[in-house]
Short mmCIF file of C-alpha atoms and ligand atoms in Angstrom, two decimals:
data_model
loop_
_atom_site.label_atom_id
_atom_site.label_comp_id
_atom_site.label_asym_id
_atom_site.label_seq_id
_atom_site.Cartn_x
_atom_site.Cartn_y
_atom_site.Cartn_z
CA MET L 1 28.54 -15.30 21.80
CA LYS L 2 26.81 -17.09 18.76
CA VAL L 3 23.41 -15.85 17.70
CA LYS L 4 21.00 -17.59 15.37
CA VAL L 5 17.92 -15.88 13.74
CA SER L 6 15.64 -16.40 10.86
CA ALA L 7 13.27 -14.23 8.69
CA PRO L 8 10.68 -15.54 6.26
CA GLY L 9 10.24 -15.36 2.59
CA LYS L 10 6.95 -13.63 1.21
CA LEU L 11 4.15 -13.89 -1.24
CA MET L 12 2.69 -10.98 -2.87
CA ILE L 13 -1.18 -11.32 -2.64
CA MET L 14 -2.28 -8.36 -4.44
CA GLY L 15 -1.02 -4.90 -5.50
CA GLU L 16 2.32 -5.50 -7.08
CA HIS L 17 3.79 -2.86 -9.29
CA ALA L 18 1.11 -0.27 -8.27
CA VAL L 19 2.82 -0.42 -4.87
CA VAL L 20 5.99 0.96 -6.48
CA TYR L 21 3.76 4.23 -7.27
CA ASN L 22 2.44 4.95 -4.03
CA HIS L 23 -0.58 2.58 -3.68
CA PRO L 24 -1.08 -0.23 -1.31
CA CYS L 25 -0.33 -3.86 -1.53
CA LEU L 26 -1.35 -7.06 0.40
CA VAL L 27 1.50 -9.46 1.20
CA THR L 28 1.82 -12.35 3.40
CA ALA L 29 4.96 -13.94 5.11
CA VAL L 30 5.38 -17.57 4.35
CA ASP L 31 6.93 -20.72 6.32
CA LYS L 32 10.04 -20.68 4.16
CA ARG L 33 12.77 -19.12 6.12
CA LEU L 34 16.11 -17.63 5.80
CA TYR L 35 18.72 -18.39 8.82
CA VAL L 36 21.61 -16.28 9.83
CA GLU L 37 24.14 -17.36 12.42
CA ALA L 38 26.47 -14.66 13.73
CA GLU L 39 29.24 -14.11 16.21
CA ILE L 40 31.95 -11.61 17.01
CA LEU L 41 35.41 -12.26 15.79
CA THR L 42 38.80 -11.46 17.20
CA GLN L 43 40.43 -11.59 13.77
CA LEU L 44 40.98 -8.49 11.39
CA LYS L 45 38.17 -9.01 8.89
CA ASP L 46 34.63 -10.04 8.42
CA GLU L 47 33.85 -13.48 7.40
CA ILE L 48 30.99 -14.33 5.25
CA ILE L 49 29.56 -17.63 4.37
CA THR L 50 26.49 -17.54 2.07
CA PRO L 51 25.85 -20.73 -0.02
CA GLN L 52 23.35 -18.77 -2.20
CA VAL L 53 25.85 -16.42 -3.82
CA LYS L 54 23.22 -13.85 -4.72
CA GLU L 55 22.88 -13.18 -0.87
CA SER L 56 26.33 -12.08 -0.20
CA ARG L 57 26.05 -8.46 -1.40
CA PHE L 58 23.02 -7.88 0.84
CA VAL L 59 24.92 -9.27 3.91
CA LEU L 60 28.08 -7.34 3.35
CA GLU L 61 26.16 -4.19 2.73
CA ALA L 62 24.06 -4.60 5.77
CA ILE L 63 27.19 -5.14 7.98
CA ALA L 64 29.06 -2.12 6.41
CA TYR L 65 25.92 0.06 6.97
CA PHE L 66 25.39 -1.31 10.64
CA LYS L 67 29.04 -0.65 11.67
CA GLN L 68 29.14 2.80 10.26
CA ARG L 69 25.81 3.81 11.79
CA TYR L 70 26.70 2.34 15.44
CA ASN L 71 30.45 3.10 15.07
CA ILE L 72 31.38 -0.61 15.46
CA LYS L 73 35.09 -1.45 14.85
CA LYS L 74 34.87 -5.22 15.58
CA HIS L 75 34.61 -7.82 13.10
CA VAL L 76 31.85 -10.27 12.52
CA LYS L 77 31.43 -13.84 11.09
CA ILE L 78 27.76 -14.39 9.37
CA ALA L 79 26.67 -17.64 7.88
CA THR L 80 23.32 -18.09 6.16
CA ASN L 81 21.22 -21.05 5.07
CA GLY L 82 17.69 -21.09 3.65
CA ASP L 83 14.56 -23.12 3.38
CA PHE L 84 14.50 -21.85 -0.27
CA SER L 85 16.86 -20.49 -2.80
CA HIS L 86 16.54 -17.13 -4.75
CA GLN L 87 15.21 -18.99 -7.74
CA VAL L 88 11.46 -19.23 -6.93
CA GLY L 89 10.98 -15.22 -6.14
CA LEU L 90 10.00 -15.79 -2.47
CA GLY L 91 12.30 -13.01 -1.34
CA SER L 92 15.45 -14.46 -0.09
CA SER L 93 17.36 -11.28 -0.48
CA SER L 94 14.94 -9.10 1.72
CA ALA L 95 14.76 -12.07 4.24
CA VAL L 96 18.57 -12.32 4.55
CA THR L 97 19.02 -8.50 4.92
CA VAL L 98 16.54 -8.39 7.73
CA ALA L 99 17.80 -11.36 9.56
CA THR L 100 21.44 -10.01 9.35
CA PHE L 101 20.34 -6.81 11.10
CA LYS L 102 18.44 -8.54 13.60
CA ALA L 103 21.58 -10.85 14.32
CA LEU L 104 24.02 -7.70 14.61
CA SER L 105 21.64 -6.04 16.83
CA LEU L 106 21.70 -8.78 19.28
CA LEU L 107 25.45 -9.35 18.87
CA PHE L 108 25.80 -5.62 19.88
CA ASN L 109 23.23 -5.42 22.57
CA LEU L 110 21.10 -2.88 20.77
CA ASP L 111 17.55 -3.08 21.30
CA LEU L 112 16.44 -2.16 17.85
CA SER L 113 12.57 -1.69 17.07
CA GLU L 114 11.06 -3.79 13.96
CA LYS L 115 10.51 -0.26 12.24
CA GLU L 116 14.42 0.49 12.64
CA ILE L 117 15.27 -2.98 11.23
CA PHE L 118 12.80 -2.46 8.46
CA ASP L 119 14.12 1.08 7.84
CA MET L 120 17.83 -0.03 7.70
CA SER L 121 16.97 -3.27 5.43
CA TYR L 122 15.07 -1.05 2.91
CA HIS L 123 17.83 1.36 2.76
CA VAL L 124 20.23 -1.48 1.90
CA ASN L 125 17.81 -3.00 -0.55
CA LEU L 126 17.72 0.39 -2.56
CA LEU L 127 21.30 0.76 -2.29
CA ILE L 128 21.72 -2.63 -3.95
CA GLN L 129 18.71 -2.72 -6.25
CA GLY L 130 17.88 0.96 -6.81
CA VAL L 131 14.25 0.20 -6.93
CA GLY L 132 11.46 -1.43 -5.07
CA SER L 133 8.54 -0.61 -2.63
CA GLY L 134 10.00 -2.50 0.52
CA PHE L 135 6.91 -4.70 0.87
CA ASP L 136 9.02 -7.82 0.93
CA ILE L 137 11.12 -6.45 3.79
CA ALA L 138 8.01 -5.70 5.70
CA ALA L 139 7.02 -9.32 5.40
CA ALA L 140 10.42 -10.58 6.65
CA THR L 141 10.39 -8.07 9.55
CA TYR L 142 6.95 -8.13 10.76
CA GLY L 143 5.71 -11.52 9.37
CA GLN L 144 1.83 -12.16 9.08
CA THR L 145 -0.40 -10.74 6.35
CA ILE L 146 0.22 -6.92 5.86
CA TYR L 147 -1.63 -4.21 4.27
CA PHE L 148 1.46 -2.25 3.11
CA LEU L 149 2.16 1.23 1.56
CA THR L 150 5.18 2.16 -0.39
CA GLY L 151 8.53 2.45 1.58
CA GLY L 152 6.49 1.52 4.84
CA LYS L 153 4.33 4.57 5.40
CA THR L 154 1.67 2.26 6.38
CA ILE L 155 2.34 -1.29 7.74
CA ASP L 156 -0.88 -2.75 8.90
CA ILE L 157 -0.85 -6.28 10.34
CA LEU L 158 -4.14 -7.84 9.21
CA PRO L 159 -5.98 -10.43 11.43
CA VAL L 160 -7.00 -12.58 8.50
CA LYS L 161 -8.62 -15.80 9.34
CA GLU L 162 -7.79 -17.78 6.38
CA LEU L 163 -5.66 -17.48 3.31
CA PRO L 164 -5.95 -21.00 1.73
CA LEU L 165 -3.58 -20.38 -1.22
CA VAL L 166 -2.29 -22.82 -3.87
CA VAL L 167 1.17 -21.72 -5.05
CA GLY L 168 2.36 -22.64 -8.53
CA TYR L 169 6.01 -21.88 -9.67
CA SER L 170 6.30 -21.13 -13.44
CA GLY L 171 9.73 -22.76 -13.90
CA ILE L 172 11.22 -19.53 -14.89
CA LYS L 173 13.24 -17.21 -12.60
CA ALA L 174 11.95 -13.65 -12.99
CA ASP L 175 14.22 -10.68 -12.97
CA THR L 176 12.35 -8.25 -10.65
CA PRO L 177 14.42 -4.98 -11.29
CA TYR L 178 13.97 -5.62 -14.96
CA TYR L 179 10.21 -5.55 -14.76
CA ILE L 180 10.13 -2.81 -12.33
CA ARG L 181 12.15 -0.71 -14.89
CA LYS L 182 10.16 -2.00 -17.95
CA VAL L 183 7.01 -0.77 -16.09
CA ALA L 184 8.64 2.53 -15.34
CA GLU L 185 9.73 2.84 -18.96
CA ASP L 186 6.20 2.49 -20.19
CA PHE L 187 4.91 5.00 -17.56
CA LYS L 188 6.98 7.55 -19.40
CA ASN L 189 4.90 6.97 -22.56
CA LYS L 190 1.60 5.97 -21.27
CA GLU L 191 1.22 7.95 -17.95
CA ARG L 192 -2.68 8.57 -18.09
CA GLU L 193 -3.44 4.83 -18.86
CA MET L 194 -1.04 3.46 -16.36
CA LYS L 195 -2.20 5.64 -13.69
CA LYS L 196 -5.75 4.48 -14.43
CA ILE L 197 -4.47 0.81 -13.91
CA PHE L 198 -2.76 1.56 -10.83
CA SER L 199 -5.71 3.24 -9.14
CA THR L 200 -7.95 0.61 -10.19
CA ILE L 201 -5.48 -2.01 -8.71
CA HIS L 202 -5.54 0.23 -5.35
CA GLN L 203 -9.44 0.07 -5.27
CA LEU L 204 -9.20 -3.64 -5.66
CA VAL L 205 -6.56 -4.01 -2.94
CA ASP L 206 -8.58 -1.98 -0.55
CA ARG L 207 -11.55 -4.10 -1.28
CA ALA L 208 -9.60 -7.35 -0.82
CA LYS L 209 -8.51 -6.10 2.42
CA GLU L 210 -11.79 -5.92 3.76
CA THR L 211 -13.24 -9.17 2.09
CA PHE L 212 -10.15 -11.07 3.61
CA LEU L 213 -10.92 -9.58 6.85
CA ALA L 214 -14.71 -10.63 6.59
CA ASP L 215 -13.45 -13.92 5.38
CA ASN L 216 -15.37 -13.63 2.28
CA LEU L 217 -12.98 -15.58 0.01
CA GLU L 218 -15.16 -16.06 -2.87
CA GLU L 219 -15.31 -12.37 -3.31
CA ALA L 220 -11.48 -11.84 -2.47
CA GLY L 221 -10.82 -14.65 -5.22
CA THR L 222 -12.78 -12.41 -7.77
CA LEU L 223 -10.80 -9.42 -6.93
CA MET L 224 -7.45 -11.22 -7.37
CA THR L 225 -8.67 -12.48 -10.93
CA GLU L 226 -9.48 -8.67 -11.65
CA ASN L 227 -5.86 -7.65 -10.29
CA HIS L 228 -4.37 -10.38 -12.75
CA LYS L 229 -6.21 -8.90 -15.67
CA LEU L 230 -4.79 -5.40 -14.92
CA LEU L 231 -1.20 -7.04 -14.64
CA GLN L 232 -1.79 -8.53 -18.02
CA GLN L 233 -2.61 -4.93 -19.42
CA LEU L 234 0.69 -3.87 -17.64
CA GLY L 235 2.34 -6.37 -19.95
CA VAL L 236 4.03 -8.41 -17.26
CA SER L 237 2.22 -11.67 -17.31
CA THR L 238 3.65 -14.51 -19.72
CA ILE L 239 1.87 -17.29 -21.50
CA ARG L 240 2.80 -19.87 -18.69
CA LEU L 241 1.45 -17.70 -15.96
CA ASP L 242 -1.78 -16.88 -17.93
CA ALA L 243 -2.31 -20.57 -18.45
CA MET L 244 -1.82 -21.57 -14.69
CA VAL L 245 -4.12 -18.92 -13.73
CA LEU L 246 -6.58 -19.82 -16.28
CA ALA L 247 -6.20 -23.49 -15.39
CA SER L 248 -6.94 -22.91 -11.71
CA ILE L 249 -10.03 -20.92 -12.43
CA LYS L 250 -11.29 -23.49 -14.72
CA ALA L 251 -10.54 -26.18 -11.96
CA GLY L 252 -12.56 -24.26 -9.33
CA ALA L 253 -10.44 -21.83 -7.71
CA TRP L 254 -12.14 -18.73 -6.15
CA GLY L 255 -9.57 -16.72 -8.19
CA ALA L 256 -5.95 -16.64 -9.24
CA LYS L 257 -3.22 -14.21 -10.42
CA LEU L 258 0.47 -14.15 -10.93
CA SER L 259 2.45 -13.16 -7.66
CA GLY L 260 5.35 -10.63 -7.94
CA ALA L 261 6.82 -8.68 -10.57
CA GLY L 262 5.77 -11.04 -13.55
CA GLY L 263 7.87 -12.59 -16.24
CA GLY L 264 8.06 -15.86 -14.28
CA ASP L 265 8.26 -16.62 -10.53
CA CYS L 266 4.93 -17.90 -8.97
CA MET L 267 1.16 -17.52 -9.34
CA ILE L 268 -1.22 -18.14 -6.50
CA ALA L 269 -4.92 -19.42 -6.51
CA LEU L 270 -7.32 -18.95 -3.76
CA VAL L 271 -9.07 -22.23 -3.07
CA SER L 272 -11.75 -24.17 -1.02
CA LYS L 273 -10.30 -27.38 0.62
CA GLU L 274 -12.55 -29.30 -1.71
CA LYS L 275 -10.93 -27.94 -4.87
CA ARG L 276 -7.41 -27.96 -3.67
CA LYS L 277 -6.29 -31.35 -5.23
CA ASP L 278 -8.08 -30.27 -8.66
CA VAL L 279 -6.38 -26.98 -8.85
CA GLU L 280 -2.98 -28.33 -8.13
CA LYS L 281 -3.59 -30.84 -10.75
CA ALA L 282 -4.52 -28.34 -13.21
CA ILE L 283 -1.69 -26.19 -12.62
CA ILE L 284 0.82 -29.24 -13.01
CA ASP L 285 -1.13 -30.13 -16.19
CA VAL L 286 -0.34 -26.72 -17.85
CA GLY L 287 3.38 -27.11 -16.79
CA GLY L 288 3.73 -25.51 -13.41
CA GLU L 289 5.09 -26.80 -10.11
CA ILE L 290 3.31 -26.89 -6.77
CA ILE L 291 5.25 -25.33 -3.94
CA ASN L 292 3.96 -26.32 -0.52
CA ILE L 293 3.73 -23.11 1.47
CA GLN L 294 2.19 -21.85 4.71
CA VAL L 295 1.13 -18.41 4.89
CA ASN L 296 0.84 -15.90 7.96
CA ALA L 297 4.35 -16.94 9.02
CA ASP L 298 6.12 -15.12 11.83
CA GLY L 299 8.39 -12.03 11.10
CA VAL L 300 12.12 -12.07 12.08
CA ARG L 301 12.63 -14.05 15.10
CA VAL L 302 15.59 -15.57 17.31
CA GLU L 303 16.13 -19.31 16.91
CA LYS L 304 17.41 -21.65 19.42
C1 MEV P 401 7.65 -7.43 -6.88
O1 MEV P 401 7.72 -8.89 -6.24
C2 MEV P 401 6.79 -6.55 -6.56
C3 MEV P 401 6.79 -5.25 -7.24
O2 MEV P 401 5.57 -4.43 -6.80
C4 MEV P 401 8.06 -4.67 -6.80
C5 MEV P 401 8.28 -4.14 -5.36
O3 MEV P 401 6.98 -3.62 -4.88
O4 MEV P 401 9.17 -3.76 -4.78
C6 MEV P 401 6.80 -5.48 -8.67
#
């Protein structure tokens, strides 16, 4: 038997960094997917084929953890394939981990819940990276747009009507664990100041959740821009990201911010249909690259 499953990448909408410190964030699953094909082998060891090298560790750890947990002695072949590389920070490692667990559960006839897949994937992610809130794993597992609290304490799927985003890639691959640790270092020295920033981000995220649900995108945009200013205060933005955010707002976006750990990767702008082209051009003019992405995508699923 052969199975094929896929899991989506993600975009952080609001609340990055604060979500590592027990605050909520908003995340959406995107239509760039990571595919995993799996089968049981008769040979003596596992076979892993991952063209994107960074992923192989996540697949290997997922297989090891799964076999140990369910006392499985058989060997498997796992081959991965992606609509996106790990370069742009859309969460290929979390998607590949979630897809691997789903594929293994199908191969060995285990009816695992989404929460079980989330928990196992989060465990593997922490094992490898040591840090992280798990928001990307929630997006890969459940899909849609999610209000998420650290470690999956809350995973609320939000029935948002619209999330018209322009996504700009800064051209620089961000080192997420580095930025998480940098913020943690600063936290030791400036705890009071940082706690205040995180709780302000928390309030922005809670307000944004309501404004997105009410389809009040103008207000949601303003909250996103406020969130960006706080990320600047945390010291995780870059000159390029700031320029892309500013250019988007000048070109008529409702709001814009960096998305993710900072230091590079992507920014997002919330825009009306009328302003989309202007905002895209403005981002390109300051050196960004537009990535065409649809949001609110399906979570992990079986492929034919
Ligand atoms: C990185 O994309 C987002 C962070 O909040 C880390 C995490 O939540 O795992 C910085």
